[in-house]
JSON list of C-alpha atoms in Angstrom, two decimals:
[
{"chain": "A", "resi": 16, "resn": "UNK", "atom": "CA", "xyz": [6.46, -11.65, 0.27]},
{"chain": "A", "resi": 17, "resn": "UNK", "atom": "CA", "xyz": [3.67, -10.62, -2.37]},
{"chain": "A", "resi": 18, "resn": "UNK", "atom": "CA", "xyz": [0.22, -10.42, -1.28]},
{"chain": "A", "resi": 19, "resn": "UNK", "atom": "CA", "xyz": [-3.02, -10.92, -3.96]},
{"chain": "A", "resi": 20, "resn": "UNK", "atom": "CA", "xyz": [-5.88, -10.21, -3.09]},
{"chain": "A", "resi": 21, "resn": "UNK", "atom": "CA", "xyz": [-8.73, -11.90, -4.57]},
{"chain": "A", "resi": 22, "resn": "UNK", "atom": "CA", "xyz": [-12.23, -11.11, -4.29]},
{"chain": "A", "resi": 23, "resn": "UNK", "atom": "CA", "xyz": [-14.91, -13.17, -6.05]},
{"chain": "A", "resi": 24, "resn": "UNK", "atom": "CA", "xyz": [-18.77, -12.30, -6.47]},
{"chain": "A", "resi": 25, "resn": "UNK", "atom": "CA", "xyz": [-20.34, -14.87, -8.11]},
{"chain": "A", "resi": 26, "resn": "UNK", "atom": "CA", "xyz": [-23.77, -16.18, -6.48]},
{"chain": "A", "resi": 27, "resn": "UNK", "atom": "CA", "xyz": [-23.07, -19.80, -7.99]},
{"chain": "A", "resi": 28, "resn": "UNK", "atom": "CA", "xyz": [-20.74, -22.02, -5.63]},
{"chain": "A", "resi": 29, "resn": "UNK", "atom": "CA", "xyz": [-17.66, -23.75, -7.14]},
{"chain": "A", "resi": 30, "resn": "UNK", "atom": "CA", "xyz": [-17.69, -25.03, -10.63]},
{"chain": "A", "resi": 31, "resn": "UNK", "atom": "CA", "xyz": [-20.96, -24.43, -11.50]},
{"chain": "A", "resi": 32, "resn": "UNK", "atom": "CA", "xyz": [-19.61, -20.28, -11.65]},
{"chain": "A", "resi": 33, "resn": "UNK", "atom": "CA", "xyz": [-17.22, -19.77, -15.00]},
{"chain": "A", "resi": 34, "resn": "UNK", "atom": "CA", "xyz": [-15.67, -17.01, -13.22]},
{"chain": "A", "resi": 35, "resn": "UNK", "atom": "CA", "xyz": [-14.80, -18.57, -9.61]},
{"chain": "A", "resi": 36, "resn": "UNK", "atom": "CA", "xyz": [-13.73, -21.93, -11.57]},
{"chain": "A", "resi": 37, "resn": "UNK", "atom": "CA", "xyz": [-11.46, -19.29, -14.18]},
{"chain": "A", "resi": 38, "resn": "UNK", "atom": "CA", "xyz": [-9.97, -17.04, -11.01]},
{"chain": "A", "resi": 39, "resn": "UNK", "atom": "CA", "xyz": [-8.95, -20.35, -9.22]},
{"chain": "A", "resi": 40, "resn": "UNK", "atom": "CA", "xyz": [-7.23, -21.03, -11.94]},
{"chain": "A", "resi": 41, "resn": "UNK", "atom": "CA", "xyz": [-5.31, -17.86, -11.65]},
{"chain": "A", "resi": 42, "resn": "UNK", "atom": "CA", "xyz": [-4.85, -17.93, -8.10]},
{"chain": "A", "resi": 43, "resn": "UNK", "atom": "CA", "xyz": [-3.59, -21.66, -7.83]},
{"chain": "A", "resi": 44, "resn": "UNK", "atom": "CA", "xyz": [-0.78, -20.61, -10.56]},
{"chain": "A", "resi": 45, "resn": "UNK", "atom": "CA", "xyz": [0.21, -17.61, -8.51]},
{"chain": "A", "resi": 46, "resn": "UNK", "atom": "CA", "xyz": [0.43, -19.51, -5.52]},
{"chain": "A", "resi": 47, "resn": "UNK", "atom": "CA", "xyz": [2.66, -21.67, -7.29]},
{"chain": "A", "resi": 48, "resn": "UNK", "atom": "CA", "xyz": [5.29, -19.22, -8.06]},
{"chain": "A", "resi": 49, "resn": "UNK", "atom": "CA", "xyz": [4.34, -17.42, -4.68]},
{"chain": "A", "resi": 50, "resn": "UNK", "atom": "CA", "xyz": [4.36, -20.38, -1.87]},
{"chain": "A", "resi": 51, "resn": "UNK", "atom": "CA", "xyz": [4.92, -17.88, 1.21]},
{"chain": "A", "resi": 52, "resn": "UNK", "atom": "CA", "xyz": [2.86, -14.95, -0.22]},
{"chain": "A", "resi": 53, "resn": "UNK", "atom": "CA", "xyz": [-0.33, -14.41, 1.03]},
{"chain": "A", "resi": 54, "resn": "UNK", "atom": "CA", "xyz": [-3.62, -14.47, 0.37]},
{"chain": "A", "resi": 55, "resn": "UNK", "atom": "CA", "xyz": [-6.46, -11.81, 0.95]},
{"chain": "A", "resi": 56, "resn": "UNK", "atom": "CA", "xyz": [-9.96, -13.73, -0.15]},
{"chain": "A", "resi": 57, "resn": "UNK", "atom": "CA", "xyz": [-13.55, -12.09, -0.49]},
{"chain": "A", "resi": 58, "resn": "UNK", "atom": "CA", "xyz": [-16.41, -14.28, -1.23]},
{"chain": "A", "resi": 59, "resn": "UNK", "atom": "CA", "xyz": [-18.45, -11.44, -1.75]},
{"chain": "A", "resi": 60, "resn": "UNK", "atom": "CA", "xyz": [-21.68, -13.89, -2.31]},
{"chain": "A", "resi": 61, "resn": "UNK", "atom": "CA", "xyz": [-21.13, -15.64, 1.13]},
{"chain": "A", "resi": 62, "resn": "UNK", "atom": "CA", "xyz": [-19.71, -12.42, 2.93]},
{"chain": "A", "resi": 63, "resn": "UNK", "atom": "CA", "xyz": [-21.06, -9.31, 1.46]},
{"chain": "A", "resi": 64, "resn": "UNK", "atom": "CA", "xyz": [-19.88, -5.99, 2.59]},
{"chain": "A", "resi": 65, "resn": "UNK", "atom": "CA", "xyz": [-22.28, -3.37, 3.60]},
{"chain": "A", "resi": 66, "resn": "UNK", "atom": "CA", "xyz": [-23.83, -0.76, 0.48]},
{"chain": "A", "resi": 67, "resn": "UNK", "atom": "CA", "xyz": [-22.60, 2.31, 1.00]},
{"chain": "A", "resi": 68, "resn": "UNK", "atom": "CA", "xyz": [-25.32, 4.20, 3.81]},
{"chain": "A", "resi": 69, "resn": "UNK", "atom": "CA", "xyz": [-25.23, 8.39, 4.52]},
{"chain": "A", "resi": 70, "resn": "UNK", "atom": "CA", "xyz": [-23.68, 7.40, 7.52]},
{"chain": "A", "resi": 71, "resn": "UNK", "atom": "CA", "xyz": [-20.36, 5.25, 5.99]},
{"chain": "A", "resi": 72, "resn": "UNK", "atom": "CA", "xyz": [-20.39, 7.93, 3.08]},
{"chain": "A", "resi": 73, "resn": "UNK", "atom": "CA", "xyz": [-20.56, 11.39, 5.02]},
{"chain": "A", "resi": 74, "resn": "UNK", "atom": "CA", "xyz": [-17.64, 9.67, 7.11]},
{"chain": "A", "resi": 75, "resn": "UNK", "atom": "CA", "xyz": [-15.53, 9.51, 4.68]},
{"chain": "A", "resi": 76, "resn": "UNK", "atom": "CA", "xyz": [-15.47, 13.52, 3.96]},
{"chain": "A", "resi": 77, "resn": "UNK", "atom": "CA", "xyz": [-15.67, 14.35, 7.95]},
{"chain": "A", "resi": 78, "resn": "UNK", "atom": "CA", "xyz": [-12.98, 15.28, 10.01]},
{"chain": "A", "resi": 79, "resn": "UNK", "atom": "CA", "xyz": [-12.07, 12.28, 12.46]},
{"chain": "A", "resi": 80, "resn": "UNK", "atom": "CA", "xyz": [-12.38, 14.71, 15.56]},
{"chain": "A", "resi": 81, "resn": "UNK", "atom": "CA", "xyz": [-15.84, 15.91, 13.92]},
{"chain": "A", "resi": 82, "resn": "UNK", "atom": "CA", "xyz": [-17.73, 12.59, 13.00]},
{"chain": "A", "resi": 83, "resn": "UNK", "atom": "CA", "xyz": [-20.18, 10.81, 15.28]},
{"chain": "A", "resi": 84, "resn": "UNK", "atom": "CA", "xyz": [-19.68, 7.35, 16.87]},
{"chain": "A", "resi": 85, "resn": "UNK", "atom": "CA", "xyz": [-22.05, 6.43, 13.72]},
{"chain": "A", "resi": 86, "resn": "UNK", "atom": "CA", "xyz": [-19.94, 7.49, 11.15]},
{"chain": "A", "resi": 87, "resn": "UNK", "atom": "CA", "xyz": [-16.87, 7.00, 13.00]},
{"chain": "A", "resi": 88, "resn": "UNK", "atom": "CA", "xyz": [-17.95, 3.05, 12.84]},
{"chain": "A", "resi": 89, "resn": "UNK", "atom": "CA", "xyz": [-18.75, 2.69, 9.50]},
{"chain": "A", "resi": 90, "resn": "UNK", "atom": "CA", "xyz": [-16.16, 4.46, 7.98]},
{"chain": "A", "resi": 91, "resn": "UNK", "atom": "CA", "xyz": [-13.99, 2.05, 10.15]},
{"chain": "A", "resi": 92, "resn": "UNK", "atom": "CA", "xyz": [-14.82, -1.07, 7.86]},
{"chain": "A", "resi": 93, "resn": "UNK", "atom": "CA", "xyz": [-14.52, 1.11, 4.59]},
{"chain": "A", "resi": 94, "resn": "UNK", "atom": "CA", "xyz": [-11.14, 1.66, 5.67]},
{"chain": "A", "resi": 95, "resn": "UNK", "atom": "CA", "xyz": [-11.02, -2.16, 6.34]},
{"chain": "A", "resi": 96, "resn": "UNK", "atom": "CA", "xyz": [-11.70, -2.93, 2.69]},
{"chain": "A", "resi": 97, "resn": "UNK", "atom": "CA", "xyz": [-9.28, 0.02, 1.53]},
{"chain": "A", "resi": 98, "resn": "UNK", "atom": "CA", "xyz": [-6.36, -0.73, 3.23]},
{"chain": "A", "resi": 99, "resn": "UNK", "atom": "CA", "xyz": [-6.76, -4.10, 1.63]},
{"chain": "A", "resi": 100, "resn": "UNK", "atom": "CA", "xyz": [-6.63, -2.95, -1.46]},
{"chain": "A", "resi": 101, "resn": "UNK", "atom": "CA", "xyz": [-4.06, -0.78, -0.86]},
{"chain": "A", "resi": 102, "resn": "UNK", "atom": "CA", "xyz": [-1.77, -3.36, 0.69]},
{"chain": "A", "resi": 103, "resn": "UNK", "atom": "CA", "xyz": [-2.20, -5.63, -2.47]},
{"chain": "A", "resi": 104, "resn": "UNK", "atom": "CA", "xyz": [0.61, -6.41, -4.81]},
{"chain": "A", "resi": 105, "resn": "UNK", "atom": "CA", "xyz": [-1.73, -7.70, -7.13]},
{"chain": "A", "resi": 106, "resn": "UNK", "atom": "CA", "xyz": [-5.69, -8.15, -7.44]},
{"chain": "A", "resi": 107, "resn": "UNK", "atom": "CA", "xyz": [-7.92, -11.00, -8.60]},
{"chain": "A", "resi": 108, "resn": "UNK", "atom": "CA", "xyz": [-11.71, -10.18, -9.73]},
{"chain": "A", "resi": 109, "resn": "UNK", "atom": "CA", "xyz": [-14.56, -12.15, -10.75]},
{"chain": "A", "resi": 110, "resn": "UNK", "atom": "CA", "xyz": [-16.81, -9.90, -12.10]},
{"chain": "A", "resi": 111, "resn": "UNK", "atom": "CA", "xyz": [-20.09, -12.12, -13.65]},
{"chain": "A", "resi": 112, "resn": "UNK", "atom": "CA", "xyz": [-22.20, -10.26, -15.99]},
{"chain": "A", "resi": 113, "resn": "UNK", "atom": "CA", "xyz": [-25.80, -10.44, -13.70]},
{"chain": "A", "resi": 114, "resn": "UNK", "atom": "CA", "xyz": [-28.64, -8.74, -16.03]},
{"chain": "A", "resi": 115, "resn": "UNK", "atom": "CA", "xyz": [-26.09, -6.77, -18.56]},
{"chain": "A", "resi": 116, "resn": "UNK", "atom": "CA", "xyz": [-24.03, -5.87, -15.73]},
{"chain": "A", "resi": 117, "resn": "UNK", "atom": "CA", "xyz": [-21.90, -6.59, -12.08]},
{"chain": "A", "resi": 118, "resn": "UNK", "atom": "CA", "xyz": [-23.23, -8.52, -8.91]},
{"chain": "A", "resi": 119, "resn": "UNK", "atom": "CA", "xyz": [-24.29, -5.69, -6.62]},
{"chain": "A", "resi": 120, "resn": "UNK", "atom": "CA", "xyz": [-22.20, -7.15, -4.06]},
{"chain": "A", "resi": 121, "resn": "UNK", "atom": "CA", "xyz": [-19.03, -6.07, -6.26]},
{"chain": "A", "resi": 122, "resn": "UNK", "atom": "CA", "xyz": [-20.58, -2.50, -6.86]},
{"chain": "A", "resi": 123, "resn": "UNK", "atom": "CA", "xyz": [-20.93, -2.90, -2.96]},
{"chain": "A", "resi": 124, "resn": "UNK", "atom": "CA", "xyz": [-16.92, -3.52, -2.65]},
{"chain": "A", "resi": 125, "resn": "UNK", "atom": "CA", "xyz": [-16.62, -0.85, -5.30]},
{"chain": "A", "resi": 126, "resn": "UNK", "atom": "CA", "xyz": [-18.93, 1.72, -3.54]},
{"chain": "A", "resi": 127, "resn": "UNK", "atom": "CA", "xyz": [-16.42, 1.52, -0.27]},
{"chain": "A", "resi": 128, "resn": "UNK", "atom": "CA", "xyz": [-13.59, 1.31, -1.51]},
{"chain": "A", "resi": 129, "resn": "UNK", "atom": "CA", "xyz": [-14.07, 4.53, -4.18]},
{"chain": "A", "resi": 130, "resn": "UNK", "atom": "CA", "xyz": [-12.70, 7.21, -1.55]},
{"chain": "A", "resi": 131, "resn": "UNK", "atom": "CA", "xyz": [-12.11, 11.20, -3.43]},
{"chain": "A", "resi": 132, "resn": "UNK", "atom": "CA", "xyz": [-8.51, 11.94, -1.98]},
{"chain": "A", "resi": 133, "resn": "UNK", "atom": "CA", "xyz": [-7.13, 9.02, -0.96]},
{"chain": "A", "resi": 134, "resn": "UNK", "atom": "CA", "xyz": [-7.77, 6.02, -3.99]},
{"chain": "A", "resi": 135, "resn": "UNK", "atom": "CA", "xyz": [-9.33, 8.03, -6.13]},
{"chain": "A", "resi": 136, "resn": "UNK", "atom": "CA", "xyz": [-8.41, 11.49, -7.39]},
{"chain": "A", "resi": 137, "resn": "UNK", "atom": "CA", "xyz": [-4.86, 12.74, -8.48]},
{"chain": "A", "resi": 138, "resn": "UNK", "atom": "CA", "xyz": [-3.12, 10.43, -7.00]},
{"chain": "A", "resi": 139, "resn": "UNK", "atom": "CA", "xyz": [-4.86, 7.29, -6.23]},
{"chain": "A", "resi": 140, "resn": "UNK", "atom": "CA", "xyz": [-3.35, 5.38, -3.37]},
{"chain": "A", "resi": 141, "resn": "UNK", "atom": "CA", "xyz": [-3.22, 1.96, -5.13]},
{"chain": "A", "resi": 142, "resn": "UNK", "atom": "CA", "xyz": [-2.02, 3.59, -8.16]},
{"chain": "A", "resi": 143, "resn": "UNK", "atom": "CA", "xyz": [-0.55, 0.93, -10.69]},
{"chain": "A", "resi": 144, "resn": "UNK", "atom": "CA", "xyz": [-1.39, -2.07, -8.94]},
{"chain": "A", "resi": 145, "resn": "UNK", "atom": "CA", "xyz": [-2.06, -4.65, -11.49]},
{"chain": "A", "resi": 146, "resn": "UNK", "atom": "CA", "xyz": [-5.72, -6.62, -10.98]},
{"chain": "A", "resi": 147, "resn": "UNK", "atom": "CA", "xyz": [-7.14, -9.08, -13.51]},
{"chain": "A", "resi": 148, "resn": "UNK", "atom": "CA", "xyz": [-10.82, -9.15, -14.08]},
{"chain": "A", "resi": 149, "resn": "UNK", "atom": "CA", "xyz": [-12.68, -12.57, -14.59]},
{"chain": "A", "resi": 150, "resn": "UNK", "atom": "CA", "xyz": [-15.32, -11.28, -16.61]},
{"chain": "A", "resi": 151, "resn": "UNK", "atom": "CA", "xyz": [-17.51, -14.05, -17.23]},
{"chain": "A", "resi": 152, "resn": "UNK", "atom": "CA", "xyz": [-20.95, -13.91, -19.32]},
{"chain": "A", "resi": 153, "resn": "UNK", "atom": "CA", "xyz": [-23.63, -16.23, -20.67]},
{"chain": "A", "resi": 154, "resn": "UNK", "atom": "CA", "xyz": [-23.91, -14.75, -24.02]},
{"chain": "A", "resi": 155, "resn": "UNK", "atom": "CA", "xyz": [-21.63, -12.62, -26.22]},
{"chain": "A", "resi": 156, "resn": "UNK", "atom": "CA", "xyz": [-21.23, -9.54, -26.30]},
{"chain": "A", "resi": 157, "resn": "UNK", "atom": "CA", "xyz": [-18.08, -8.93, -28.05]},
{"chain": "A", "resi": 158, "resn": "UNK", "atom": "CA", "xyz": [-17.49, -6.22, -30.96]},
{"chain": "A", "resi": 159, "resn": "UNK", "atom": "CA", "xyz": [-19.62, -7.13, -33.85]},
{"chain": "A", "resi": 160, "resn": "UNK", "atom": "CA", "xyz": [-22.40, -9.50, -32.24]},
{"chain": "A", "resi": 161, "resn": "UNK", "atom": "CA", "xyz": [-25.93, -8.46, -31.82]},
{"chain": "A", "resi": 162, "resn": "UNK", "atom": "CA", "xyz": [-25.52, -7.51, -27.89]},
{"chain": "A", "resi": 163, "resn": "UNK", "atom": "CA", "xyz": [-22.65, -5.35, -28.24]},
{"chain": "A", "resi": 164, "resn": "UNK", "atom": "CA", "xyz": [-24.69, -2.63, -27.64]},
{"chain": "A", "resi": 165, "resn": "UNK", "atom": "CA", "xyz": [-25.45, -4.09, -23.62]},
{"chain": "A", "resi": 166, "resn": "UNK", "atom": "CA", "xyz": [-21.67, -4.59, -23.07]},
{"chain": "A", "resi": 167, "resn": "UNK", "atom": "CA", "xyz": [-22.11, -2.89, -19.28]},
{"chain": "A", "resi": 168, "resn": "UNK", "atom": "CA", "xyz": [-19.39, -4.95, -17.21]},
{"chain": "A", "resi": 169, "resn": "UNK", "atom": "CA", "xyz": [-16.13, -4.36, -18.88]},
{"chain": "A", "resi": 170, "resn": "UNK", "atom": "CA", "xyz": [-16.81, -0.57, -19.80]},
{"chain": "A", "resi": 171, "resn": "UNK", "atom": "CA", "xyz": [-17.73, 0.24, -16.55]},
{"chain": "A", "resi": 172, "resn": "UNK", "atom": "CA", "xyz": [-15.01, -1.84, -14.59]},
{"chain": "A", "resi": 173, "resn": "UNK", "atom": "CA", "xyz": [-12.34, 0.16, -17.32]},
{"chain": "A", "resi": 174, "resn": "UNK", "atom": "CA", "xyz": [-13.81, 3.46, -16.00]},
{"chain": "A", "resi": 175, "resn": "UNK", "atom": "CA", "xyz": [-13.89, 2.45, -12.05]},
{"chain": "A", "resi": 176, "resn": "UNK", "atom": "CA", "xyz": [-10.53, 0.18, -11.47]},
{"chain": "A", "resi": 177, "resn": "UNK", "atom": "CA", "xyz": [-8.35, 2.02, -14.64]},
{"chain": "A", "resi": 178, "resn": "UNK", "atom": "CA", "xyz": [-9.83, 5.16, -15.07]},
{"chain": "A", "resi": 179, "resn": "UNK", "atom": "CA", "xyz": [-10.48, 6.14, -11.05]},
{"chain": "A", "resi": 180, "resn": "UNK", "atom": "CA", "xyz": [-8.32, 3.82, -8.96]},
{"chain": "A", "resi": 181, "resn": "UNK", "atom": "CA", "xyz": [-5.74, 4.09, -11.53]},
{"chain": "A", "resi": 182, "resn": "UNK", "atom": "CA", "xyz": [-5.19, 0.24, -11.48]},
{"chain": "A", "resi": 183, "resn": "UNK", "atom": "CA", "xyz": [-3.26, -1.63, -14.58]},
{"chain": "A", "resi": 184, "resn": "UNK", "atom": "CA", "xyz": [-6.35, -3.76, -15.69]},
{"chain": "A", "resi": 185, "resn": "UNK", "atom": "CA", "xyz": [-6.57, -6.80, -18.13]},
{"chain": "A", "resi": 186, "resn": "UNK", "atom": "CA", "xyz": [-9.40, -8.98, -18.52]},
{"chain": "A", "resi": 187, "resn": "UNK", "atom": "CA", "xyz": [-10.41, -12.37, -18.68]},
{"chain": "A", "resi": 188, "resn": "UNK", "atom": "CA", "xyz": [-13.17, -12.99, -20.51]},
{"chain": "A", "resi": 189, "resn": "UNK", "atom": "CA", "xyz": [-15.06, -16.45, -20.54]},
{"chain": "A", "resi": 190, "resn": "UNK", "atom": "CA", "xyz": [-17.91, -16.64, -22.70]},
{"chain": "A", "resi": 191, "resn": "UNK", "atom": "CA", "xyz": [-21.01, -18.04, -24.08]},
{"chain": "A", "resi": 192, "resn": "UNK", "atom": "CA", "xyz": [-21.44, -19.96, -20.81]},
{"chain": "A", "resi": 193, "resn": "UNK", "atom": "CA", "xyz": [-24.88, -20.65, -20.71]},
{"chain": "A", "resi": 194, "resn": "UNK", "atom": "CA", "xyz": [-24.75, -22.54, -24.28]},
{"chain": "A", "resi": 195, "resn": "UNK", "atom": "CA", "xyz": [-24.42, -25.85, -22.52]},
{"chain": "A", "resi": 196, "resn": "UNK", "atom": "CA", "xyz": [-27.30, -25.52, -20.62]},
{"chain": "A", "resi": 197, "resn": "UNK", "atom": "CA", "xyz": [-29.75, -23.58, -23.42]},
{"chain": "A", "resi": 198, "resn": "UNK", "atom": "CA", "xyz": [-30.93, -25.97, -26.08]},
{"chain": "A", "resi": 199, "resn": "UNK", "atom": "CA", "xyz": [-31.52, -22.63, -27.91]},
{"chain": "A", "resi": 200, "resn": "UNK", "atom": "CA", "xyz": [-27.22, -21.99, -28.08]},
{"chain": "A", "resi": 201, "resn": "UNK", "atom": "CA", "xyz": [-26.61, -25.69, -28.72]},
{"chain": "A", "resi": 202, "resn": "UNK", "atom": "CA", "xyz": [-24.59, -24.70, -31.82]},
{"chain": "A", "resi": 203, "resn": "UNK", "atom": "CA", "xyz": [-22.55, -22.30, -30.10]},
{"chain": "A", "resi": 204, "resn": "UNK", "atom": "CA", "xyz": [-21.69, -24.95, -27.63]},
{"chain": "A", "resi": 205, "resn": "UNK", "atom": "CA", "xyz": [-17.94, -25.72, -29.76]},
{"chain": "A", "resi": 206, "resn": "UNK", "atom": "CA", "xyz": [-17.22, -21.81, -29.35]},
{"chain": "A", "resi": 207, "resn": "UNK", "atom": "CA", "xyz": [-18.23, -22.00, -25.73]},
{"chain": "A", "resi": 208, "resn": "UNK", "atom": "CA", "xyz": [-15.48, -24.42, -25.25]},
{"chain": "A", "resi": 209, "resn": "UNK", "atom": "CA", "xyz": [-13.28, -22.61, -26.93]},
{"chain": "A", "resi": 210, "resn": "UNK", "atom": "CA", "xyz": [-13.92, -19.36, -24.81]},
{"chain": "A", "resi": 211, "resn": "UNK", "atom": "CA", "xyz": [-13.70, -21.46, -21.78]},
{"chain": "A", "resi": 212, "resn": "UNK", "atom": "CA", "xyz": [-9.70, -23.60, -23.11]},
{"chain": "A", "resi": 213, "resn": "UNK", "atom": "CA", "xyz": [-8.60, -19.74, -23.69]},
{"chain": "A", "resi": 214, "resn": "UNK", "atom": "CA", "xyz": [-9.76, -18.22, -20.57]},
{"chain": "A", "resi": 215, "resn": "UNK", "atom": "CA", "xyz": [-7.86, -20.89, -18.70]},
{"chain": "A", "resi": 216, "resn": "UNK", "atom": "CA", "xyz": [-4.87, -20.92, -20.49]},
{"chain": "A", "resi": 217, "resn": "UNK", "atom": "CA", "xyz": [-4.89, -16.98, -20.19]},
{"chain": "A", "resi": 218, "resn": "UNK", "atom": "CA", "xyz": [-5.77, -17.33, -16.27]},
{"chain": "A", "resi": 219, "resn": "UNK", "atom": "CA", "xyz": [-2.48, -19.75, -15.92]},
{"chain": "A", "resi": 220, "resn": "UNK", "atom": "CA", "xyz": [-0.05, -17.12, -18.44]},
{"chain": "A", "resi": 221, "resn": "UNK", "atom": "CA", "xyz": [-1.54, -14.30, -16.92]},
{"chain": "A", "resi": 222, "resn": "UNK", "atom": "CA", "xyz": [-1.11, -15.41, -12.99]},
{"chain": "A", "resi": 223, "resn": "UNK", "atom": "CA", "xyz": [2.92, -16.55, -14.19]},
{"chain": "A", "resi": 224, "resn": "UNK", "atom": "CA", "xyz": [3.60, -13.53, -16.33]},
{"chain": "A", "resi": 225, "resn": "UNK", "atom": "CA", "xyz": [2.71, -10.81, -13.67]},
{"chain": "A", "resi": 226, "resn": "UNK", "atom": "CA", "xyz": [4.28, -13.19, -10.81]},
{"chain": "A", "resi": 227, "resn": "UNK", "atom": "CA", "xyz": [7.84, -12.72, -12.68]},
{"chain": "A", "resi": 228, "resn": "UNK", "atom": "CA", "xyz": [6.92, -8.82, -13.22]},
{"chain": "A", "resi": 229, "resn": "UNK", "atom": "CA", "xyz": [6.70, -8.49, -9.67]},
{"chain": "A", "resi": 230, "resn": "UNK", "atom": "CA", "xyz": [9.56, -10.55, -8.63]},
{"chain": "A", "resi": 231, "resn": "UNK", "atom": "CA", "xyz": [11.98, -8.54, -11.24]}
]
């Protein structure tokens, strides 16, 4: 059996969020070619881990014989959150752009699960595990438009999940979402729609595609 783990950190419920409405897309086509996998869900917005404290950080580089009942605790549910992670076949993100860049509940996720010598380093733990990231904004901020320039979510998830965790990353990327509700985007309102046709269409491919790659 596979296991995906899928972690979404939207603070919109349902369908009002692009990116929870995109990544149940995804998961609802994987769980079609995976009936008796399994499931791992964060709703980081309902259920928020802990930000990183001195206490769950120092842990983390302190022997187990040498750390204090404090530390000994808190590095406990980092390890929670890792061994998640590293027990995942494949991994499902919504990642919202929230003022340029991610919900501080995913940098949360991010700040645990980041551990020097064991998923990150020279050999990350979770090394090649393949995770798509439902990365979901309001404007545009592709190559060429104005706001290029404030493009913080997908750089930065590259250098975390790719470049440190050593993931395989691809990206979903639904856009221009607040044009239905702005009367100032009206016109972009047809490539809105567009964005959001592709980003489901790539959520259903995607979810099938890497279901086969992991059954070969």
């Amino acid at each position: 059996m596979v296991t995906l783990l899928h972690i979404d950190s939207s603070v919109l419920p349902g369908e009002a969020s692009s990116s929870r409405s995109v990544a149940d897309a995804f998961r609802e086509a994987w769980e079609e070619q995976h009936p008796e996998g399994t499931v791992i869900y964060r709703d980081l917005a309902a259920d928020p881990v802990p930000h990183i404290t001195a206490t769950a950080w120092t842990g983390g580089f302190t022997a187990p014989s040498e750390r204090t009942p404090e530390q000994s605790a808190a590095f406990a549910e980092r390890v929670k959150l890792i061994e998640e992670l590293e027990q995942a076949d494949a991994v499902l993100i919504g990642a919202p752009m929230h003022n340029f860049s991610i919900p501080s509940t995913l940098k949360a996720w991010l700040d645990n699960v980041l551990l020097l010598g064991r998923t990150a380093g020279e050999t990350p733990s979770a090394q090649g595990t393949p995770v798509v990231v439902v990365a979901s904004r309001g404007g545009s901020y592709a190559p060429g438009t104005p706001r290029e320039g404030y493009e913080f979510v997908q750089n930065y998830l590259e250098a975390v999940l790719k470049g440190t965790l050593g993931l395989d990353l691809d990206f979903i990327v639904p856009e221009l979402t607040m044009a239905p509700r702005n009367p100032a985007m009206s016109e972009l309102v047809p490539l809105y729609e567009a964005s959001r046709e592709r980003a489901f269409e790539d959520a259903t491919t995607k979810a099938k595609e890497l279901a086969e790659r992991l059954a070969a």
